[in-house]
C-alpha positions as a LaTeX table, in Angstrom:
\begin{tabular}{lrrr}
\hline
Residue & $x$ (\AA) & $y$ (\AA) & $z$ (\AA) \\
\hline
Met1 & $-0.02$ & $-0.02$ & $-0.06$ \\
Ser2 & 1.37 & 3.43 & $-1.03$ \\
Asp3 & 2.01 & 6.06 & 1.61 \\
Phe4 & $-0.71$ & 8.25 & 0.06 \\
Lys5 & $-3.23$ & 5.48 & 0.11 \\
Arg6 & $-2.46$ & 4.84 & 3.72 \\
Lys7 & $-3.00$ & 8.54 & 4.69 \\
Leu8 & $-6.18$ & 8.65 & 2.63 \\
Asp9 & $-7.56$ & 5.52 & 4.42 \\
Gln10 & $-6.61$ & 7.13 & 7.83 \\
Met11 & $-8.63$ & 10.20 & 7.13 \\
Met12 & $-11.58$ & 8.93 & 5.16 \\
Gly13 & $-11.69$ & 5.25 & 5.92 \\
Asp14 & $-11.04$ & 2.35 & 3.60 \\
Thr15 & $-11.72$ & 3.68 & 0.07 \\
Ser16 & $-10.75$ & 0.65 & $-1.85$ \\
Asp17 & $-14.14$ & $-0.47$ & $-2.90$ \\
Gln18 & $-15.21$ & 2.97 & $-3.92$ \\
Glu19 & $-12.07$ & 3.45 & $-5.96$ \\
Arg20 & $-12.55$ & $-0.01$ & $-7.62$ \\
Arg21 & $-16.18$ & 0.88 & $-8.56$ \\
Ile22 & $-15.02$ & 4.24 & $-9.92$ \\
Lys23 & $-12.26$ & 2.68 & $-12.09$ \\
Gln24 & $-14.71$ & $-0.03$ & $-13.39$ \\
Arg25 & $-17.31$ & 2.70 & $-14.35$ \\
Val26 & $-14.77$ & 4.87 & $-16.01$ \\
His27 & $-13.31$ & 1.82 & $-17.76$ \\
Glu28 & $-16.64$ & 0.72 & $-19.19$ \\
Glu29 & $-17.82$ & 4.13 & $-20.33$ \\
Leu30 & $-14.52$ & 4.85 & $-22.00$ \\
Gln31 & $-13.80$ & 1.36 & $-23.48$ \\
Pro32 & $-13.03$ & 2.01 & $-27.19$ \\
Thr33 & $-14.43$ & $-0.17$ & $-30.10$ \\
Gly34 & $-10.94$ & $-0.37$ & $-31.39$ \\
Lys35 & $-7.50$ & $-0.51$ & $-29.98$ \\
Lys36 & $-6.15$ & 2.78 & $-31.39$ \\
His37 & $-7.87$ & 4.91 & $-28.66$ \\
Ser38 & $-6.94$ & 2.68 & $-25.63$ \\
Trp39 & $-4.57$ & 5.39 & $-24.35$ \\
Arg40 & $-7.61$ & 7.38 & $-22.98$ \\
Val41 & $-8.48$ & 4.75 & $-20.35$ \\
Leu42 & $-4.77$ & 4.81 & $-19.17$ \\
Val43 & $-4.80$ & 8.53 & $-18.84$ \\
Val44 & $-8.13$ & 8.66 & $-16.96$ \\
Thr45 & $-7.11$ & 5.78 & $-14.65$ \\
Ala46 & $-3.68$ & 7.39 & $-13.98$ \\
Ala47 & $-5.51$ & 10.72 & $-13.15$ \\
Leu48 & $-7.71$ & 9.26 & $-10.44$ \\
Pro49 & $-5.14$ & 9.53 & $-7.57$ \\
Val50 & $-4.26$ & 13.15 & $-8.50$ \\
Val51 & $-8.10$ & 14.10 & $-8.51$ \\
Ala52 & $-8.53$ & 12.42 & $-5.17$ \\
Leu53 & $-5.59$ & 14.29 & $-3.73$ \\
Leu54 & $-7.04$ & 17.62 & $-4.94$ \\
Leu55 & $-10.44$ & 16.80 & $-3.43$ \\
Ile56 & $-8.70$ & 16.05 & $-0.07$ \\
Met57 & $-6.63$ & 19.23 & $-0.14$ \\
Thr58 & $-9.78$ & 21.23 & $-0.92$ \\
Phe59 & $-12.21$ & 20.00 & 1.60 \\
Ile60 & $-9.94$ & 19.11 & 4.73 \\
Pro61 & $-8.50$ & 22.02 & 6.69 \\
Ser62 & $-4.76$ & 22.38 & 6.23 \\
Asn63 & $-4.14$ & 22.26 & 9.99 \\
Leu64 & $-5.35$ & 18.59 & 9.95 \\
Leu65 & $-2.65$ & 17.70 & 7.44 \\
Ser66 & 0.09 & 19.59 & 9.19 \\
Ser67 & 2.62 & 17.44 & 11.11 \\
Asp68 & 3.31 & 20.52 & 13.28 \\
Glu69 & $-0.17$ & 20.67 & 14.74 \\
Gly70 & $-1.06$ & 18.86 & 17.99 \\
Arg71 & $-0.75$ & 19.27 & 21.69 \\
Gly72 & 1.45 & 22.18 & 22.77 \\
Val73 & 3.10 & 23.20 & 26.01 \\
Pro74 & 0.36 & 24.42 & 28.44 \\
Tyr75 & 0.67 & 27.66 & 30.30 \\
Asp76 & 1.33 & 27.06 & 34.03 \\
Pro77 & $-0.06$ & 29.99 & 36.17 \\
Leu78 & 1.44 & 28.93 & 39.42 \\
Asp79 & 4.62 & 31.00 & 39.34 \\
Asp80 & 2.95 & 34.06 & 38.01 \\
Met81 & 0.16 & 33.69 & 40.52 \\
Ala82 & 2.60 & 33.58 & 43.34 \\
Gln83 & 4.52 & 36.58 & 41.99 \\
Ile84 & 1.36 & 38.58 & 41.58 \\
Ser85 & 0.04 & 37.77 & 45.10 \\
Ala86 & 3.45 & 38.72 & 46.58 \\
Leu87 & 3.27 & 42.13 & 44.79 \\
Gln88 & $-0.16$ & 42.66 & 46.04 \\
Lys89 & 0.79 & 41.88 & 49.69 \\
Lys90 & 3.69 & 44.36 & 49.44 \\
Gln91 & 1.27 & 47.04 & 47.90 \\
Met92 & 3.48 & 47.07 & 44.77 \\
Leu93 & 0.86 & 45.75 & 42.34 \\
Ser94 & $-0.99$ & 49.03 & 41.64 \\
Ser95 & $-0.22$ & 52.79 & 41.57 \\
Ile96 & $-3.62$ & 54.45 & 41.52 \\
Asp97 & $-3.85$ & 57.95 & 40.02 \\
Tyr98 & $-6.86$ & 59.16 & 41.86 \\
Glu99 & $-6.60$ & 62.54 & 39.96 \\
Glu100 & $-7.97$ & 60.64 & 37.02 \\
Phe101 & $-11.29$ & 60.37 & 38.81 \\
Ala102 & $-11.56$ & 64.26 & 39.24 \\
Lys103 & $-12.91$ & 64.24 & 35.65 \\
Leu104 & $-15.81$ & 61.96 & 36.54 \\
Pro105 & $-19.39$ & 63.22 & 37.41 \\
His106 & $-20.07$ & 64.36 & 40.96 \\
Phe107 & $-23.06$ & 62.72 & 42.65 \\
Asp108 & $-25.13$ & 64.66 & 45.00 \\
Thr109 & $-27.26$ & 61.49 & 45.93 \\
Val110 & $-26.18$ & 57.90 & 45.63 \\
Asp111 & $-29.05$ & 55.37 & 45.51 \\
Gly112 & $-30.63$ & 52.89 & 43.28 \\
Leu113 & $-28.05$ & 50.60 & 41.67 \\
Asn114 & $-25.32$ & 53.02 & 42.51 \\
Tyr115 & $-23.25$ & 52.73 & 45.63 \\
Val116 & $-19.94$ & 54.04 & 46.94 \\
Asp117 & $-16.64$ & 52.21 & 47.20 \\
Lys118 & $-15.51$ & 51.93 & 50.79 \\
Thr119 & $-11.91$ & 53.35 & 50.09 \\
Pro120 & $-11.63$ & 57.11 & 50.65 \\
Phe121 & $-9.20$ & 59.31 & 48.86 \\
Thr122 & $-8.41$ & 63.05 & 48.34 \\
Leu123 & $-7.89$ & 65.18 & 45.34 \\
Gln124 & $-5.62$ & 68.18 & 44.70 \\
Gly125 & $-7.25$ & 71.49 & 45.48 \\
Ser126 & $-10.05$ & 70.06 & 47.60 \\
Ser127 & $-10.34$ & 69.38 & 51.37 \\
Asp128 & $-13.24$ & 66.96 & 50.71 \\
Thr129 & $-13.00$ & 63.24 & 51.25 \\
Tyr130 & $-13.95$ & 61.25 & 48.10 \\
His131 & $-15.22$ & 57.92 & 47.22 \\
Thr132 & $-15.78$ & 56.46 & 43.68 \\
Val133 & $-19.46$ & 55.76 & 42.78 \\
Ile134 & $-19.84$ & 52.13 & 41.50 \\
Glu135 & $-22.85$ & 51.17 & 39.41 \\
Arg136 & $-24.25$ & 47.68 & 39.57 \\
Gln137 & $-25.64$ & 46.50 & 36.29 \\
Ala138 & $-29.19$ & 45.54 & 35.60 \\
Asn139 & $-29.85$ & 42.08 & 34.02 \\
Leu140 & $-26.16$ & 41.15 & 34.28 \\
Phe141 & $-27.00$ & 37.56 & 33.56 \\
Asp142 & $-29.08$ & 38.37 & 30.43 \\
Asp143 & $-27.20$ & 41.11 & 28.63 \\
Ile144 & $-23.69$ & 42.23 & 27.85 \\
Val145 & $-23.41$ & 44.79 & 30.53 \\
Tyr146 & $-19.92$ & 46.09 & 30.19 \\
Glu147 & $-17.90$ & 47.48 & 27.20 \\
Ala148 & $-14.19$ & 47.56 & 26.31 \\
Gly149 & $-12.62$ & 50.54 & 28.19 \\
Asp150 & $-15.04$ & 50.38 & 31.18 \\
Ile151 & $-13.24$ & 50.67 & 34.53 \\
Val152 & $-14.61$ & 48.21 & 37.13 \\
Arg153 & $-14.09$ & 46.88 & 40.54 \\
Thr154 & $-13.97$ & 43.11 & 41.26 \\
Met155 & $-14.25$ & 40.71 & 44.20 \\
Thr156 & $-11.23$ & 39.07 & 45.45 \\
Asn157 & $-10.95$ & 35.85 & 43.52 \\
Thr158 & $-7.90$ & 33.64 & 43.51 \\
Ser159 & $-9.71$ & 30.49 & 42.26 \\
Ser160 & $-9.53$ & 31.63 & 38.65 \\
His161 & $-6.67$ & 31.36 & 36.09 \\
Leu162 & $-4.97$ & 34.42 & 37.74 \\
Pro163 & $-6.17$ & 36.24 & 40.73 \\
Thr164 & $-8.16$ & 39.55 & 40.96 \\
Phe165 & $-8.37$ & 41.80 & 43.97 \\
Asp166 & $-11.02$ & 43.96 & 45.47 \\
Asp167 & $-8.85$ & 47.06 & 45.90 \\
Val168 & $-7.56$ & 47.08 & 42.18 \\
Tyr169 & $-9.32$ & 49.04 & 39.45 \\
Tyr170 & $-9.49$ & 46.79 & 36.38 \\
Glu171 & $-10.24$ & 47.78 & 32.78 \\
Val172 & $-12.37$ & 45.76 & 30.53 \\
Leu173 & $-10.49$ & 44.65 & 27.38 \\
Ala174 & $-12.83$ & 42.06 & 25.85 \\
Ile175 & $-16.43$ & 41.16 & 26.24 \\
Pro176 & $-18.63$ & 37.93 & 25.66 \\
Gly177 & $-18.17$ & 36.68 & 22.19 \\
Asp178 & $-14.62$ & 38.07 & 21.76 \\
Arg179 & $-11.73$ & 35.60 & 21.19 \\
Val180 & $-8.83$ & 36.35 & 23.39 \\
Val181 & $-5.39$ & 34.95 & 22.47 \\
Leu182 & $-2.45$ & 35.79 & 24.95 \\
Lys183 & 0.86 & 33.97 & 24.56 \\
Asn184 & 4.18 & 35.01 & 25.82 \\
Gly185 & 2.83 & 38.46 & 26.81 \\
Glu186 & 1.41 & 39.15 & 23.23 \\
Leu187 & $-2.34$ & 39.85 & 23.29 \\
Thr188 & $-4.69$ & 39.78 & 20.42 \\
Ile189 & $-8.49$ & 40.11 & 20.64 \\
Asn190 & $-10.61$ & 38.81 & 17.59 \\
Gly191 & $-7.37$ & 38.31 & 15.74 \\
Lys192 & $-6.10$ & 41.81 & 16.03 \\
Pro193 & $-3.26$ & 43.38 & 18.31 \\
Val194 & $-4.77$ & 45.57 & 21.04 \\
Asp195 & $-3.91$ & 49.13 & 20.16 \\
Thr196 & $-5.31$ & 51.14 & 23.12 \\
Glu197 & $-3.99$ & 53.72 & 25.68 \\
Ile198 & $-3.63$ & 51.01 & 28.43 \\
Met199 & $-1.46$ & 48.83 & 26.17 \\
Glu200 & 0.81 & 51.83 & 25.46 \\
Arg201 & 0.99 & 52.38 & 29.18 \\
Tyr202 & 2.21 & 48.83 & 29.79 \\
Lys203 & 4.84 & 49.09 & 27.08 \\
Glu204 & 6.15 & 52.43 & 28.31 \\
Arg205 & 6.36 & 51.16 & 32.07 \\
Asp206 & 7.97 & 47.80 & 31.08 \\
Ile207 & 5.09 & 45.80 & 32.62 \\
Gln208 & 4.76 & 42.15 & 31.89 \\
Ile209 & 1.21 & 40.75 & 31.22 \\
Ala210 & 0.92 & 37.24 & 32.49 \\
Gly211 & $-1.42$ & 34.55 & 31.36 \\
Gly212 & $-2.04$ & 32.14 & 28.61 \\
Tyr213 & $-5.24$ & 32.08 & 26.71 \\
Asp214 & $-6.79$ & 31.00 & 23.41 \\
Gln215 & $-10.44$ & 31.34 & 24.35 \\
Leu216 & $-13.82$ & 32.49 & 23.08 \\
Leu217 & $-15.38$ & 34.30 & 26.02 \\
Asn218 & $-18.70$ & 32.86 & 26.99 \\
Ala219 & $-21.93$ & 34.85 & 27.59 \\
Arg220 & $-20.83$ & 35.80 & 31.12 \\
Glu221 & $-17.11$ & 36.35 & 30.88 \\
Tyr222 & $-15.01$ & 39.50 & 30.64 \\
Phe223 & $-11.32$ & 39.96 & 30.10 \\
Leu224 & $-9.77$ & 42.32 & 32.49 \\
Leu225 & $-6.39$ & 44.05 & 33.08 \\
Asn226 & $-5.21$ & 46.39 & 35.89 \\
His227 & $-5.98$ & 49.90 & 34.91 \\
Phe228 & $-3.33$ & 51.41 & 37.24 \\
Pro229 & $-0.38$ & 48.96 & 37.08 \\
Arg230 & 2.84 & 49.60 & 39.03 \\
Ser231 & 5.92 & 50.17 & 36.75 \\
Glu232 & 8.08 & 47.09 & 36.02 \\
Ser233 & 5.55 & 44.84 & 37.63 \\
Val234 & 3.87 & 41.56 & 36.61 \\
Gln235 & 0.11 & 41.95 & 36.02 \\
Gly236 & $-2.33$ & 39.11 & 35.50 \\
Ala237 & $-4.73$ & 39.32 & 32.58 \\
Thr238 & $-7.86$ & 37.60 & 33.89 \\
Ile239 & $-10.97$ & 36.08 & 32.44 \\
Thr240 & $-13.58$ & 37.03 & 35.05 \\
Pro241 & $-17.19$ & 35.91 & 35.39 \\
Val242 & $-19.76$ & 38.75 & 35.59 \\
His243 & $-20.89$ & 37.90 & 39.10 \\
Lys244 & $-17.33$ & 38.47 & 40.37 \\
Ile245 & $-17.43$ & 42.12 & 39.13 \\
Tyr246 & $-18.65$ & 44.67 & 41.65 \\
Gly247 & $-19.76$ & 47.25 & 39.00 \\
Gln248 & $-18.51$ & 50.07 & 36.87 \\
Val249 & $-16.94$ & 53.25 & 38.13 \\
Val250 & $-19.24$ & 56.04 & 37.03 \\
Gly251 & $-18.45$ & 58.96 & 39.24 \\
Val252 & $-17.35$ & 60.42 & 42.53 \\
Ala253 & $-19.13$ & 61.21 & 45.86 \\
Thr254 & $-17.91$ & 63.19 & 48.89 \\
Glu255 & $-18.47$ & 62.41 & 52.59 \\
Glu256 & $-19.16$ & 66.16 & 53.20 \\
Lys257 & $-21.74$ & 66.79 & 50.38 \\
Thr258 & $-23.25$ & 63.61 & 49.04 \\
Arg259 & $-26.33$ & 61.99 & 50.48 \\
Ser260 & $-25.91$ & 58.25 & 50.65 \\
Val261 & $-26.96$ & 55.38 & 52.95 \\
Tyr262 & $-23.54$ & 53.83 & 52.24 \\
Leu263 & $-21.66$ & 57.00 & 53.41 \\
Asp264 & $-23.83$ & 57.22 & 56.55 \\
Tyr265 & $-23.11$ & 53.48 & 57.21 \\
Leu266 & $-19.30$ & 54.06 & 56.70 \\
Ser267 & $-19.31$ & 56.98 & 59.12 \\
Gly268 & $-21.45$ & 55.08 & 61.78 \\
Gln269 & $-24.39$ & 57.54 & 61.35 \\
Leu270 & $-27.01$ & 55.30 & 59.89 \\
Thr271 & $-29.93$ & 57.37 & 61.28 \\
Gly272 & $-31.73$ & 58.58 & 58.19 \\
Asp273 & $-35.17$ & 57.55 & 57.16 \\
Tyr274 & $-34.26$ & 54.94 & 54.73 \\
Lys275 & $-36.39$ & 52.56 & 52.80 \\
Pro276 & $-36.25$ & 48.85 & 53.74 \\
Glu277 & $-34.66$ & 47.86 & 50.48 \\
Gln278 & $-31.79$ & 50.47 & 51.05 \\
Ile279 & $-31.25$ & 49.01 & 54.58 \\
Phe280 & $-31.21$ & 45.50 & 53.11 \\
Asp281 & $-28.63$ & 46.64 & 50.57 \\
Val282 & $-26.47$ & 47.92 & 53.52 \\
Tyr283 & $-26.57$ & 44.56 & 55.00 \\
Leu284 & $-25.43$ & 43.01 & 51.75 \\
Tyr285 & $-22.81$ & 45.84 & 51.38 \\
Asp286 & $-21.59$ & 45.07 & 54.93 \\
Glu287 & $-20.98$ & 41.52 & 53.91 \\
Leu288 & $-19.59$ & 42.39 & 50.37 \\
Phe289 & $-16.65$ & 44.37 & 51.77 \\
Gly290 & $-16.18$ & 42.16 & 54.85 \\
Leu291 & $-16.87$ & 44.97 & 57.23 \\
Arg292 & $-19.52$ & 43.13 & 59.29 \\
Asp293 & $-20.44$ & 46.03 & 61.41 \\
Leu294 & $-24.18$ & 45.24 & 61.38 \\
Pro295 & $-25.67$ & 42.58 & 63.56 \\
Gln296 & $-27.09$ & 39.69 & 61.47 \\
Thr297 & $-29.69$ & 37.13 & 62.25 \\
Ala298 & $-28.77$ & 33.46 & 62.15 \\
Gly299 & $-30.83$ & 32.79 & 59.05 \\
Phe300 & $-29.28$ & 35.65 & 57.09 \\
Ala301 & $-25.77$ & 34.68 & 58.16 \\
Gln302 & $-26.22$ & 31.24 & 56.74 \\
Ile303 & $-26.73$ & 32.55 & 53.17 \\
Ser304 & $-23.62$ & 31.99 & 51.11 \\
Arg305 & $-24.54$ & 34.21 & 48.14 \\
Lys306 & $-24.81$ & 37.55 & 49.92 \\
Pro307 & $-22.18$ & 39.33 & 47.89 \\
Glu308 & $-23.71$ & 38.18 & 44.62 \\
Met309 & $-27.19$ & 39.19 & 45.79 \\
Phe310 & $-25.90$ & 42.73 & 46.19 \\
Leu311 & $-24.97$ & 42.81 & 42.58 \\
Glu312 & $-28.21$ & 41.17 & 41.56 \\
Ala313 & $-30.53$ & 43.89 & 42.91 \\
Ser314 & $-32.35$ & 44.24 & 39.59 \\
Tyr315 & $-33.72$ & 40.73 & 39.91 \\
Arg316 & $-35.60$ & 41.33 & 43.17 \\
Lys317 & $-39.02$ & 42.48 & 43.99 \\
Val318 & $-40.00$ & 44.36 & 47.09 \\
Thr319 & $-43.63$ & 43.86 & 48.44 \\
Met320 & $-45.10$ & 45.65 & 51.44 \\
Arg321 & $-46.91$ & 43.01 & 53.69 \\
Ser322 & $-47.85$ & 45.64 & 56.22 \\
Asp323 & $-46.61$ & 48.94 & 57.62 \\
Asn324 & $-44.03$ & 47.08 & 59.62 \\
Gln325 & $-43.14$ & 44.13 & 57.35 \\
Val326 & $-41.55$ & 43.89 & 53.88 \\
Glu327 & $-40.83$ & 40.92 & 51.74 \\
Ile328 & $-37.80$ & 40.91 & 49.39 \\
Arg329 & $-37.88$ & 38.18 & 46.77 \\
Tyr330 & $-35.14$ & 37.38 & 44.27 \\
Gln331 & $-36.61$ & 36.02 & 41.04 \\
Tyr332 & $-34.30$ & 35.09 & 38.17 \\
Gly333 & $-36.80$ & 33.78 & 35.66 \\
Arg334 & $-34.93$ & 30.59 & 34.97 \\
Gln335 & $-36.03$ & 27.11 & 35.46 \\
Gly336 & $-34.01$ & 25.26 & 38.13 \\
Val337 & $-32.57$ & 28.57 & 39.69 \\
Ala338 & $-33.93$ & 28.82 & 43.16 \\
Glu339 & $-35.72$ & 31.99 & 44.39 \\
His340 & $-34.59$ & 33.66 & 47.58 \\
Val341 & $-37.07$ & 35.33 & 49.90 \\
Phe342 & $-36.28$ & 37.61 & 52.84 \\
Thr343 & $-38.46$ & 39.35 & 55.34 \\
Met344 & $-37.69$ & 42.77 & 56.93 \\
Gly345 & $-39.46$ & 44.16 & 59.85 \\
Arg346 & $-39.38$ & 47.48 & 61.78 \\
Asp347 & $-37.80$ & 47.26 & 65.11 \\
Ala348 & $-40.17$ & 48.39 & 67.81 \\
Ser349 & $-37.54$ & 50.25 & 69.95 \\
Ser350 & $-35.53$ & 51.97 & 67.25 \\
Gly351 & $-37.96$ & 52.24 & 64.41 \\
Arg352 & $-35.35$ & 50.85 & 62.01 \\
Trp353 & $-35.70$ & 48.15 & 59.48 \\
Val354 & $-33.92$ & 44.88 & 60.25 \\
Val355 & $-33.73$ & 41.55 & 58.58 \\
Glu356 & $-35.76$ & 38.92 & 60.31 \\
Asp357 & $-35.26$ & 35.16 & 60.63 \\
\hline
\end{tabular}
């Protein structure tokens, strides 16, 4: 058996019977009445292997025929993960330029799906104490809620390919449906090199991008990179699920001028006449940032998804059962996804809303 025939059989199965029938049919159709034209049969028969080869080359992708294709050397994140975590512990991973936030809108009131980041900062020329305003996204499981270039906050997450941290501002580089290829620090998205301001910043500051990907982002994944990297550092490019992203940075608020249940909570002055769903959000906010300054009931403390529920506020419905009792029900509209129901009551002594068992 020829080498060609063996490769053909490997790719398409045993083609001997099919080839024999083709040869017989061609032979019968071209059989001459005399001997002087018998050369045609020889030519056609000899051409069959060439035609078969052309058909194979046409219909089978070239990468299946290449001897160079196959398993490669997988990226091992362990060393990079250890180095990135060490930089974070030494506070050498980020160099946040808070002055960049001075250009953002100033919020007089923070409510609804907006909230304030717990970390305060100052800006040149102002005596006020600022916080970034973060926007939770509505329908985060149903829509593409972030765009390339958005600045976001994330939960601390070290169980992914490379870790993300809750005190780092990340920039969205790719969104669901994008194909991300990162190899040896070279990044392409949808087959094109990333030519953006953040990539120029990384080059100018001699910053290494760690990670190894050749992946089509699924409907709930985003590709993130530290927006404020430290010079000459190693930064993990991470694929992060949407429920691990706190929300988008949309503005700034001040402790001195902005009205917000979150600022009142951070200052220890939670005395305003707030709606029960606002107080419920503060309970979740308290858990989200690990502050745990609010007393929690045993039933509420056992819920493991409290941080995610804070981000999923658009999936809940608030129903007044009486003047002193409210039901908060999370409904996701998906078969097999459990609903979560909480009850809040008004405390008789303080008049404040509290989460009941």
